[in-house]
Tab-separated table of C-alpha atoms in Angstrom:
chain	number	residue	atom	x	y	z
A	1	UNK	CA	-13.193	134.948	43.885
A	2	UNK	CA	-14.363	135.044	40.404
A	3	UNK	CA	-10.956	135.387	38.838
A	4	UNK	CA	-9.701	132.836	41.200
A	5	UNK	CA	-12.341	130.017	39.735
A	6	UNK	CA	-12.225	131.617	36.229
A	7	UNK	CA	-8.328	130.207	36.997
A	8	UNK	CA	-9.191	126.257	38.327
A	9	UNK	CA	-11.342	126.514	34.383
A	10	UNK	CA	-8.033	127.351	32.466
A	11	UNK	CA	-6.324	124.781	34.790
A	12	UNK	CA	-8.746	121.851	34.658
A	13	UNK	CA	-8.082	121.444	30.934
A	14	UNK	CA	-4.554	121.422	31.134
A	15	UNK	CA	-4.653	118.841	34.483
A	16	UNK	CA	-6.797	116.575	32.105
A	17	UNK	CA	-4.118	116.457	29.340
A	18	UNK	CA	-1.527	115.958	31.835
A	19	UNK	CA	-3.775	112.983	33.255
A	20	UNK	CA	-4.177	111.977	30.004
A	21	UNK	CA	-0.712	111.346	29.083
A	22	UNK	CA	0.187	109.967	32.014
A	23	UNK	CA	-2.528	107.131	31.680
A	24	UNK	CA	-0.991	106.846	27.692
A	25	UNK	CA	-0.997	103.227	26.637
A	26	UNK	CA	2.752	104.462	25.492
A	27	UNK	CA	4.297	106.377	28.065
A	28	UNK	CA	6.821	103.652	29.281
A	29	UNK	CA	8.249	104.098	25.696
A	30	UNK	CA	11.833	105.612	26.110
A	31	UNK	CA	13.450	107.412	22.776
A	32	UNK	CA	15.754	105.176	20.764
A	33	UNK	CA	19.146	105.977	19.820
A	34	UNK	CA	19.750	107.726	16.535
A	35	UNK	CA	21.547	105.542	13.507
A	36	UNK	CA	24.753	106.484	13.431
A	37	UNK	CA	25.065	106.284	10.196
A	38	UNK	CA	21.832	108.880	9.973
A	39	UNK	CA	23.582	110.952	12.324
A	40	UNK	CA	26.728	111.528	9.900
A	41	UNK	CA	24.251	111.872	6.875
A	42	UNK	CA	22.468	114.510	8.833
A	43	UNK	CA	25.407	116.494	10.089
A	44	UNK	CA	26.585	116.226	6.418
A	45	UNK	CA	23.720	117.862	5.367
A	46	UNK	CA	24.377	120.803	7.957
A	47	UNK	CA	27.284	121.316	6.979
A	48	UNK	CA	28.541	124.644	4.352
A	49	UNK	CA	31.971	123.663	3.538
A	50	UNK	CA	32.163	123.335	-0.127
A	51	UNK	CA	34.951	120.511	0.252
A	52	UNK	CA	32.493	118.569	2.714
A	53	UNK	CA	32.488	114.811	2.034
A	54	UNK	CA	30.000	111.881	3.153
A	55	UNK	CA	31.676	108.910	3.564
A	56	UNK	CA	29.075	107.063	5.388
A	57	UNK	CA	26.027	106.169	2.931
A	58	UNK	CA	26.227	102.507	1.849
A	59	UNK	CA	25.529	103.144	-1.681
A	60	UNK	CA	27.296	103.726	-5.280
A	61	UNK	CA	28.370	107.498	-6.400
A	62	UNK	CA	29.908	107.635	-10.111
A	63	UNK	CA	33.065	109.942	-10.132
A	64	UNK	CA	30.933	112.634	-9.985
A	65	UNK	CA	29.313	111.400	-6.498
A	66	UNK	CA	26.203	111.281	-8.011
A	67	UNK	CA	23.683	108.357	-7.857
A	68	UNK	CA	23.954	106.092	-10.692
A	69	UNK	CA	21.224	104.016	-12.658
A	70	UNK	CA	22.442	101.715	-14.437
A	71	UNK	CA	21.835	101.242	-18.201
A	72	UNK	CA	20.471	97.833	-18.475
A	73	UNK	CA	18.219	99.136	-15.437
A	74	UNK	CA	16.964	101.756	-17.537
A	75	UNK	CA	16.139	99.640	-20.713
A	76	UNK	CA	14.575	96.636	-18.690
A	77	UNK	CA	12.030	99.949	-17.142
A	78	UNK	CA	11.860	100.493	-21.032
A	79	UNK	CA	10.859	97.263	-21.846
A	80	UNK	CA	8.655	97.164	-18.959
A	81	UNK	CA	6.473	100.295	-19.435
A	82	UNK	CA	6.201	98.784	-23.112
A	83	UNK	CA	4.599	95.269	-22.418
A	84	UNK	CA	1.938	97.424	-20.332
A	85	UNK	CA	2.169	94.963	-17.465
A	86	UNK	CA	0.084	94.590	-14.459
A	87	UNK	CA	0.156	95.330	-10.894
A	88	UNK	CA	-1.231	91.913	-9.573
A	89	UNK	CA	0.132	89.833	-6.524
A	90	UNK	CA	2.914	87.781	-7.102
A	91	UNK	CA	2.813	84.313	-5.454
A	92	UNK	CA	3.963	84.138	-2.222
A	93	UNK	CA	7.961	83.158	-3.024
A	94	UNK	CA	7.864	85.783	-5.462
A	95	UNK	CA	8.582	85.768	-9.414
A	96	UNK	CA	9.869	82.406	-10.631
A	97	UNK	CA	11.808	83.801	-13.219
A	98	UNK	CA	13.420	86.240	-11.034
A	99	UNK	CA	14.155	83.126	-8.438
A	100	UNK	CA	15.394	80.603	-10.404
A	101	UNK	CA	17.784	83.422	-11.924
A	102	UNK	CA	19.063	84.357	-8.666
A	103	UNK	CA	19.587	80.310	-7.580
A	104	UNK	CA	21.643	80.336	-11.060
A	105	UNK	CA	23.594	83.160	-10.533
A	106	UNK	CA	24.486	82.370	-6.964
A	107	UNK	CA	25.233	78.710	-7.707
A	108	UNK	CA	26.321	78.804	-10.993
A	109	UNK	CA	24.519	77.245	-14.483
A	110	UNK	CA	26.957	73.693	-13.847
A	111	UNK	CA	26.169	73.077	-9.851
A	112	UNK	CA	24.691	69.757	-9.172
A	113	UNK	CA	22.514	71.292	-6.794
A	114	UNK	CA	20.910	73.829	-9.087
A	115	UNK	CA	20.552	71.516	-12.202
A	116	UNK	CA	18.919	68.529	-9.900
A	117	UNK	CA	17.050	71.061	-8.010
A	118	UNK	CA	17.575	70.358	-4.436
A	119	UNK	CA	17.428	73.863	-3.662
A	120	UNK	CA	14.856	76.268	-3.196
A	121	UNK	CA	14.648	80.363	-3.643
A	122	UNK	CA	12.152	82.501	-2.651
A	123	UNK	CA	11.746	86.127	-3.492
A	124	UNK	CA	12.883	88.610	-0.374
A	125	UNK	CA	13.026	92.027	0.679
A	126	UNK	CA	16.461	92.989	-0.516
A	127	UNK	CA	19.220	91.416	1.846
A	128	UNK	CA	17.675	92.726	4.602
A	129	UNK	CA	14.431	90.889	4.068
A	130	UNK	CA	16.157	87.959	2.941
A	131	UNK	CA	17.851	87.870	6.085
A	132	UNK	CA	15.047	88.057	8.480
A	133	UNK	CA	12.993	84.802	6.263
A	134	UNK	CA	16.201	82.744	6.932
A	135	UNK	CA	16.043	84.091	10.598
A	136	UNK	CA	12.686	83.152	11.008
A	137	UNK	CA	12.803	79.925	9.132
A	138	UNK	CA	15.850	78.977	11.464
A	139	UNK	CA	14.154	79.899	14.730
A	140	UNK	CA	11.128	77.401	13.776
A	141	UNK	CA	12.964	73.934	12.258
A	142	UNK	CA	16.513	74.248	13.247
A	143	UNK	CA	15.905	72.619	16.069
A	144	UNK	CA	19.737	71.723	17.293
A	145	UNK	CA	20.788	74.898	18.324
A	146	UNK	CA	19.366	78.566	19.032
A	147	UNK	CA	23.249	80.141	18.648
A	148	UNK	CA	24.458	82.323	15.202
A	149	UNK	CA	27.853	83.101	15.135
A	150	UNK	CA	28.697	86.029	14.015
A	151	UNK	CA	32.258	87.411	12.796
A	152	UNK	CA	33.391	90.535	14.730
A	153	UNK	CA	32.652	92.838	13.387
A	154	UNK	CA	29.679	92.090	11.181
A	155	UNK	CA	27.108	94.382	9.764
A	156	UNK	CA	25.250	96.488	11.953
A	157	UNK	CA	21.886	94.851	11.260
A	158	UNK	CA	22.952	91.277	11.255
A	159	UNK	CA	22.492	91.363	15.352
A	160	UNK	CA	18.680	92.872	15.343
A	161	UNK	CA	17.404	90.727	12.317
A	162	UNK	CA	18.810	87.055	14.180
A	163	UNK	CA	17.934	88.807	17.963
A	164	UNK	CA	14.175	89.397	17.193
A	165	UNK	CA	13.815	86.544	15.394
A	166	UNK	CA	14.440	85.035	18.496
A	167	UNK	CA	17.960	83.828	17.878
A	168	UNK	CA	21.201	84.130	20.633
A	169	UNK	CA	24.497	85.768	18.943
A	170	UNK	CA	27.575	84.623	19.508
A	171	UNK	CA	31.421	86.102	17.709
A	172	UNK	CA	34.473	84.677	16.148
A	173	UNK	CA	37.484	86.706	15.664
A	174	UNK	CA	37.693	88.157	12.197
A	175	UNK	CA	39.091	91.090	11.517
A	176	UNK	CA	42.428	92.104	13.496
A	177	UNK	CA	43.059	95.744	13.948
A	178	UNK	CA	46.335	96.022	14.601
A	179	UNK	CA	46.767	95.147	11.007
A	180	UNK	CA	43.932	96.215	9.608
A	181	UNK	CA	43.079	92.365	7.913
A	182	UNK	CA	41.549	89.252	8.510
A	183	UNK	CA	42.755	87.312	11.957
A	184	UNK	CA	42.410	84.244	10.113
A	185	UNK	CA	44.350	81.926	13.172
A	186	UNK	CA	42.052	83.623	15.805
A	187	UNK	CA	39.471	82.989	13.199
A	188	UNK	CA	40.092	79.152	12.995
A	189	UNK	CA	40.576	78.793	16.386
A	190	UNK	CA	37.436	80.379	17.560
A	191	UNK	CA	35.375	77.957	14.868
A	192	UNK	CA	37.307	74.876	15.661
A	193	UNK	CA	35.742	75.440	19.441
A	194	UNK	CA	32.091	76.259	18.567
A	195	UNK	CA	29.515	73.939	19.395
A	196	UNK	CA	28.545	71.059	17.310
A	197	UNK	CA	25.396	71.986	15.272
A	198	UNK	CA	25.595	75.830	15.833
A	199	UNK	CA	25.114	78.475	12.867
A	200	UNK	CA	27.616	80.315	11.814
A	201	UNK	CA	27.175	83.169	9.293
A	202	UNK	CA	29.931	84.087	6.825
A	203	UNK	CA	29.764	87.038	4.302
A	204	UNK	CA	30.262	85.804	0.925
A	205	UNK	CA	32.658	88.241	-0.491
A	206	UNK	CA	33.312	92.360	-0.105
A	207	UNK	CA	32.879	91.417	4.349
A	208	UNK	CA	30.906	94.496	5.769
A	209	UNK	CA	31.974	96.465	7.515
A	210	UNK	CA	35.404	95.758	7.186
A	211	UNK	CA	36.225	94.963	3.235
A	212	UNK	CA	38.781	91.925	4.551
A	213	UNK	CA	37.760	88.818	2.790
A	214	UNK	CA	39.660	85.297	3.141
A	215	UNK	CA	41.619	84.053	0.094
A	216	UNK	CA	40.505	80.652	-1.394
A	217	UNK	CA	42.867	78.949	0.115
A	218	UNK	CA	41.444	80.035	3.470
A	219	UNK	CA	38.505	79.300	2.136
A	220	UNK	CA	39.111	76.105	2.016
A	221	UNK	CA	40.466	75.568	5.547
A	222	UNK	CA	37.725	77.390	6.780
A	223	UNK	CA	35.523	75.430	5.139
A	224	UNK	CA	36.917	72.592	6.393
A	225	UNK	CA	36.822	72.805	9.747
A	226	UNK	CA	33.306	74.312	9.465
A	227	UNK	CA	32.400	70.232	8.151
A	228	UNK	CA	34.106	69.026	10.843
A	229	UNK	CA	32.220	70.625	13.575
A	230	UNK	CA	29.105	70.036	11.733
A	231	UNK	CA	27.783	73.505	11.645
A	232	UNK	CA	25.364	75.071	9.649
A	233	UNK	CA	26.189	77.886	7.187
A	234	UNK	CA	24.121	81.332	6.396
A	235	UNK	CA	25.944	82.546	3.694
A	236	UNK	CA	24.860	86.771	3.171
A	237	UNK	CA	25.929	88.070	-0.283
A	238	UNK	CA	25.118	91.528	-0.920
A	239	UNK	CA	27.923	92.567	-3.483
A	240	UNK	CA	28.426	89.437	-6.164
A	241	UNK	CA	29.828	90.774	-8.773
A	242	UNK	CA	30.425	94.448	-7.617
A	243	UNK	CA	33.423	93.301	-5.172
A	244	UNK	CA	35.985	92.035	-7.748
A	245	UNK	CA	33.925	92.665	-10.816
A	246	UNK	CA	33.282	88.982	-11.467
A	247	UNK	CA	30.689	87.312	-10.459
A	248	UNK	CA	31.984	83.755	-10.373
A	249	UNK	CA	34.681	84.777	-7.986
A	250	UNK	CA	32.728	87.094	-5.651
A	251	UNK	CA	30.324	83.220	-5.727
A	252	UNK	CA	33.235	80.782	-5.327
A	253	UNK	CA	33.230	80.348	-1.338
A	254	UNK	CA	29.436	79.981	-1.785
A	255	UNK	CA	29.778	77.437	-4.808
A	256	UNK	CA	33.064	75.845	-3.501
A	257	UNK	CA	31.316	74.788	0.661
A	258	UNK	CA	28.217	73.189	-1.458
A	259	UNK	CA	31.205	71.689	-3.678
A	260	UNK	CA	32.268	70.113	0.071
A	261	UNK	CA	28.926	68.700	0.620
A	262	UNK	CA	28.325	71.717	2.831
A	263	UNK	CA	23.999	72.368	2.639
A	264	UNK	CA	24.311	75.726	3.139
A	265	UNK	CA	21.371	78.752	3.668
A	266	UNK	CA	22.153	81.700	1.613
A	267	UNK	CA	20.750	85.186	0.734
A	268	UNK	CA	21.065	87.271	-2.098
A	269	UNK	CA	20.601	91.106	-2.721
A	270	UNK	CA	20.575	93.590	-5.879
A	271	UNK	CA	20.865	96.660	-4.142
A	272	UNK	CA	24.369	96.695	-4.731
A	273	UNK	CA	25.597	95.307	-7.961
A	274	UNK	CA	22.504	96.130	-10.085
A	275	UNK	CA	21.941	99.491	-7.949
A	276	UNK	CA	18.355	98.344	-7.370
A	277	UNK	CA	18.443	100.308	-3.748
A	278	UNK	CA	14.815	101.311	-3.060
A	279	UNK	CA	13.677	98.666	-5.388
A	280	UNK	CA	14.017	96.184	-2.656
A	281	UNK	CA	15.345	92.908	-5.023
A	282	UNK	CA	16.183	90.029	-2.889
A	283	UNK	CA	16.128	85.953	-2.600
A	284	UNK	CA	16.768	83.526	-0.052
A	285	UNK	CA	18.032	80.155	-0.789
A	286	UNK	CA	18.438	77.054	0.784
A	287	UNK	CA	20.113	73.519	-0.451
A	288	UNK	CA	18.842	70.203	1.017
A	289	UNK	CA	19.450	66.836	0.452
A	290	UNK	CA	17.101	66.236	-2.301
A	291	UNK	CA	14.100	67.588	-4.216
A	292	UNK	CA	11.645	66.174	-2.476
A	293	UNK	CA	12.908	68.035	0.936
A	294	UNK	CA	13.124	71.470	-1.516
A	295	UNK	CA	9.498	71.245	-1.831
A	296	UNK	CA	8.764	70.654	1.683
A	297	UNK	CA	11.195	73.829	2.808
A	298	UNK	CA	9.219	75.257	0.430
A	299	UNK	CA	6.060	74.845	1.614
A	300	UNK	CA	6.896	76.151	4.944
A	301	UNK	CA	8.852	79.164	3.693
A	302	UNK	CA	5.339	80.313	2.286
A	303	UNK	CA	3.892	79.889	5.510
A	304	UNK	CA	6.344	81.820	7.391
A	305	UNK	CA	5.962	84.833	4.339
A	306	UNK	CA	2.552	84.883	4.378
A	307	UNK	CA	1.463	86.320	7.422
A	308	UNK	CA	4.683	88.620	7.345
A	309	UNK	CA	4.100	90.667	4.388
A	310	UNK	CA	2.028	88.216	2.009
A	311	UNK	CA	4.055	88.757	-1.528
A	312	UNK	CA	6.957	90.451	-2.438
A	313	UNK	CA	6.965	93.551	-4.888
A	314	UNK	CA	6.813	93.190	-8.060
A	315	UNK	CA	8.566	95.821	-9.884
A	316	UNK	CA	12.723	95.096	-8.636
A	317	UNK	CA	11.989	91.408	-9.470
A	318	UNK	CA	10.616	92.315	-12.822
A	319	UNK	CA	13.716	94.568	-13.654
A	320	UNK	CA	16.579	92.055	-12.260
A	321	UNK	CA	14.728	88.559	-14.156
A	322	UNK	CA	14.899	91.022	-16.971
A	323	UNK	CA	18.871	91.334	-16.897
A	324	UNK	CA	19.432	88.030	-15.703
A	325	UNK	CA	17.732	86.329	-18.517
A	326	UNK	CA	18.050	88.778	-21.591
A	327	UNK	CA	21.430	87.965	-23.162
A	328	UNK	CA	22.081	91.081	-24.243
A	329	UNK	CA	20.663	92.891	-20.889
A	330	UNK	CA	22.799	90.137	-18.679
A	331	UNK	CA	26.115	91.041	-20.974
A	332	UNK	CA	25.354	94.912	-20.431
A	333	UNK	CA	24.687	94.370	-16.802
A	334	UNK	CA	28.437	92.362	-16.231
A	335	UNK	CA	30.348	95.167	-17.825
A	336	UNK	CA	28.159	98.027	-15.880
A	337	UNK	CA	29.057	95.762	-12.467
A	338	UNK	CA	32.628	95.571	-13.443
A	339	UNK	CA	32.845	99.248	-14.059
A	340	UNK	CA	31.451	100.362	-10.708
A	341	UNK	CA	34.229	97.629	-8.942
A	342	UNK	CA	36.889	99.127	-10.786
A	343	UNK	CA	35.980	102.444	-10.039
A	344	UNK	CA	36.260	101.597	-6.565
A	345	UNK	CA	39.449	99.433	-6.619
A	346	UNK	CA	40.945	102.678	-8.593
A	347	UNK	CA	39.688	105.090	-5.819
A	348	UNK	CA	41.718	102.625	-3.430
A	349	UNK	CA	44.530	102.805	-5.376
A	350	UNK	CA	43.796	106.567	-5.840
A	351	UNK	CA	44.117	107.154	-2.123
A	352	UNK	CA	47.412	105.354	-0.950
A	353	UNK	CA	49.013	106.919	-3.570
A	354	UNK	CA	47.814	110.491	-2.621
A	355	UNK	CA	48.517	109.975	0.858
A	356	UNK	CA	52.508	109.460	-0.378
A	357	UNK	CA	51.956	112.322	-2.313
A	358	UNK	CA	51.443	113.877	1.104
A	359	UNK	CA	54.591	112.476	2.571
A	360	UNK	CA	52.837	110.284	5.299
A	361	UNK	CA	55.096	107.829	6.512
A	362	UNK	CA	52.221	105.116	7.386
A	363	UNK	CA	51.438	101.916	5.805
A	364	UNK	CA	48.300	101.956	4.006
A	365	UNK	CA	48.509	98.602	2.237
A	366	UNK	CA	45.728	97.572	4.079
A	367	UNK	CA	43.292	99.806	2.056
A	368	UNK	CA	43.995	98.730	-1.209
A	369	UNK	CA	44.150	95.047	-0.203
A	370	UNK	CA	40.512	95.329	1.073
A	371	UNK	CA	37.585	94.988	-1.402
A	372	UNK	CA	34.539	96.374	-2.017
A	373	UNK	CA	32.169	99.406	-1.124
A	374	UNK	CA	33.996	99.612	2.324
A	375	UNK	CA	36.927	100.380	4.270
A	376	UNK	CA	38.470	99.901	7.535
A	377	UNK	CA	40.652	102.928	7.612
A	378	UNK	CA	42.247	102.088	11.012
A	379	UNK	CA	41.537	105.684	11.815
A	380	UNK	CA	40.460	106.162	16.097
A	381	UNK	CA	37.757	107.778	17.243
A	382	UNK	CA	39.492	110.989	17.876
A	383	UNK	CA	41.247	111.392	14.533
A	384	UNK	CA	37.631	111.056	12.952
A	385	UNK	CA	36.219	113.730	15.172
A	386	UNK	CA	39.170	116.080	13.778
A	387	UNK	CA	38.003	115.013	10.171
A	388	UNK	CA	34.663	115.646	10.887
A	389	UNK	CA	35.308	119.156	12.855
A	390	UNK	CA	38.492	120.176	10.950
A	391	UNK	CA	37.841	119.263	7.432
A	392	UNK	CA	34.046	118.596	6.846
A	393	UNK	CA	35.009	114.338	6.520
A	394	UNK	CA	31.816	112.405	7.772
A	395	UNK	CA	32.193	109.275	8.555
A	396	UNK	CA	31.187	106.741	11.089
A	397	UNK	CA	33.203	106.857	14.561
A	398	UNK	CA	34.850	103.027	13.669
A	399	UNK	CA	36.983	104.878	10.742
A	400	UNK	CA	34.884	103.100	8.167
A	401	UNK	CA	34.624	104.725	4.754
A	402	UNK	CA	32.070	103.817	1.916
A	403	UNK	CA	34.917	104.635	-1.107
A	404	UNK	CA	32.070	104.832	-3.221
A	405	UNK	CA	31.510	108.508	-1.623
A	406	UNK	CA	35.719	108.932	-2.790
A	407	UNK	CA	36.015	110.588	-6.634
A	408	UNK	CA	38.875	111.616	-8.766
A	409	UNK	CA	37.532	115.291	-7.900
A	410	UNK	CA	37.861	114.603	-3.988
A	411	UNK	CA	40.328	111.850	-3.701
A	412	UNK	CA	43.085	114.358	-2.791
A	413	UNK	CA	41.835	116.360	-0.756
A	414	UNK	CA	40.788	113.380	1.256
A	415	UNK	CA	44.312	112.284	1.621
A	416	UNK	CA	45.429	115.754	3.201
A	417	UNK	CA	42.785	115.324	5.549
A	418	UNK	CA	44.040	111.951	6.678
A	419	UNK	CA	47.407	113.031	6.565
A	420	UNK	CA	47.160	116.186	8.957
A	421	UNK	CA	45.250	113.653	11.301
A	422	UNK	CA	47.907	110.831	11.337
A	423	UNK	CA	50.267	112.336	10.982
């Protein structure tokens, strides 16, 4: 009898804790899916090949697939630690400097819209930050429609950011993959039929996931019929500069729908092209009629910011005003940026011709016509599992490559891999 209530003791405990959790304010809460891209990063990491490649981290590798800080980073952090600068709160849209900078660089130093300043920037958390202020900002004045277009496929986070915001996603056609480029008729098509007064969001240059971007003359057409059905334009432009290496052609579909009379919303990151990744550098921008609207977006920008994170962080801002408006720094920065696009435009290059090397009888045209960090390989599922299984090749299911993760030491390799699998 004793052992038997020396037992309901040891059991009482453990029927609390079971209680307990049951009654949990946060049992309903289910697990979430893993990010695939994560999930390739972290069966990367498992892996003990010595030929193993990562093809799925969005961010820039020098030829020896090493993270690389740029120069002109480095001696704006110089010039930084020197002036002995404090850690105060910026205002509310950020640094000025660093804001008017970005407007500049986005626009250009000869738009009407920049010198008469019927625009306004504010400072953002990287692209991804900048996004969600736009989001947010749409979702309380743009009162015509609740729909955002999106091209299929777009970035991954492009859906959440617009979706909690409260926003309703919608497609286009964009990217074909039968040919591995842009399905600019379906394209048309699909924007000459979307409601009057919608949102449509286009990516500037370097188009993620896919690396297909329209040529200016579709551009133009786009454009076009974009004024005719009266929508409104969120322009996202995470690589300017680091997609072709020049920064006034990655800009000119942003510069050349204002140019139309096109008020467009924009935003801006420096993850990318000054490698300013965990530095979180980012604007948001949007063009009105006149100056006196600017200042009244303004205002209400600040009062969406404020109770979502207050002020922006100092330190990226500091660094990219820096090498924006430091001659010297700026001319540094624009042959660093160039370097890194070549790089990858070689690598590109690198690849088709490897994979003749290898005697596949496939057209790979596709991948050096693309731009920018990444690639649509037109691999299928299955012949990315045999990379992955066979020959320690991570990458995401979709056959995308980041060619920023391909080097002059690995390049070859990779092409046998693709061969044996397409072959």
């Amino acid at each position: 009898m004793a052992l038997l209530h020396s037992r309901r003791l040891l059991a009482a405990p453990r029927l609390a804790a079971a209680a307990s959790r049951a009654s949990s304010w946060w049992s309903h809460v289910e697990m979430g899916p893993p990010d695939p891209i994560l999930g390739v990063t972290e069966a990367y990491k498992r892996d003990t090949n010595s030929k193993k490649m990562n093809l799925g981290v969005g961010a820039y590798r020098d030829d020896n697939g090493k993270p690389y800080v740029l120069n002109c980073v480095r001696k704006a952090e110089a010039m930084i630690a020197a002036k002995k600068m404090d850690k105060e709160y910026l205002p509310i849209g950020g640094l000025a400097d660093f804001t008017r900078a970005s407007a500049e660089l986005a626009l250009g130093e000869n738009s009407e819209a920049f010198k008469s300043g019927r625009y306004v920037t504010v400072q953002g958390i990287s692209g991804t930050g900048s996004l969600r202020i736009g989001a947010n900002f749409l979702q309380r004045f743009f009162k015509a429609s609740r729909d955002v277009y999106l091209p299929k496929p777009s970035w991954g986070n492009h859906t959440p950011i617009f979706r909690d915001a409260g926003m309703q996603l919608q497609g286009y056609r964009y990217y074909d993959p039968k040919t591995c480029s842009l399905d600019f008729s379906g394209a048309m098509d699909d924007i000459s039929k979307i409601p009057e007064k919608s949102i449509i969001l286009l990516h500037a240059c370097a188009h993620n996931p896919t690396g297909v971007d329209p040529r200016q003359e579709q551009w133009k057409e786009l454009a076009a019929v974009v004024k005719k059905r009266n929508l409104l334009v969120y322009f996202d432009m995470a690589y300017q500069g680091f997609a072709s290496g020049d920064i006034n052609r990655d800009a000119w579909a942003v510069r050349h729908f204002i140019e139309q009379g096109i008020n467009i919303v924009l935003s801006q990151s420096f993850a990318k092209n000054m490698g300013l990744y965990g530095e979180r550098a980012g604007a948001f921008t949007v063009i009105c009629s006149d100056a006196d609207e600017a200042k009244r977006v303004e205002s209400q920008l600040k009062i969406l910011i404020r109770p979502m994170y207050s002020n922006p962080p100092v330190n990226g801002a500091r660094i990219a005003s820096l090498i924006l408006n430091t001659p010297d720094l700026r001319k540094e920065w624009l042959t660093e940026v160039k370097g890194m696009a070549d790089r990858i435009i070689s690598m590109r290059t690198q690849l088709v011709s490897n994979l003749k090397k290898e005697g596949s009888s496939h057209n790979w045209q596709h991948i050096t016509d693309q731009i920018g960090m990444f690639c649509f390989t037109g691999l299928k599922p299955e012949q990315v599992e045999r990379l992955i299984k066979e020959f320690s090749v991570y990458m995401t299911k979709d056959g995308r490559i980041s060619v920023a993760g391909v080097t002059s030491g690995n390049v070859g390799y990779l092409a046998h891999a693709i061969h044996q699998v397409t072959k």
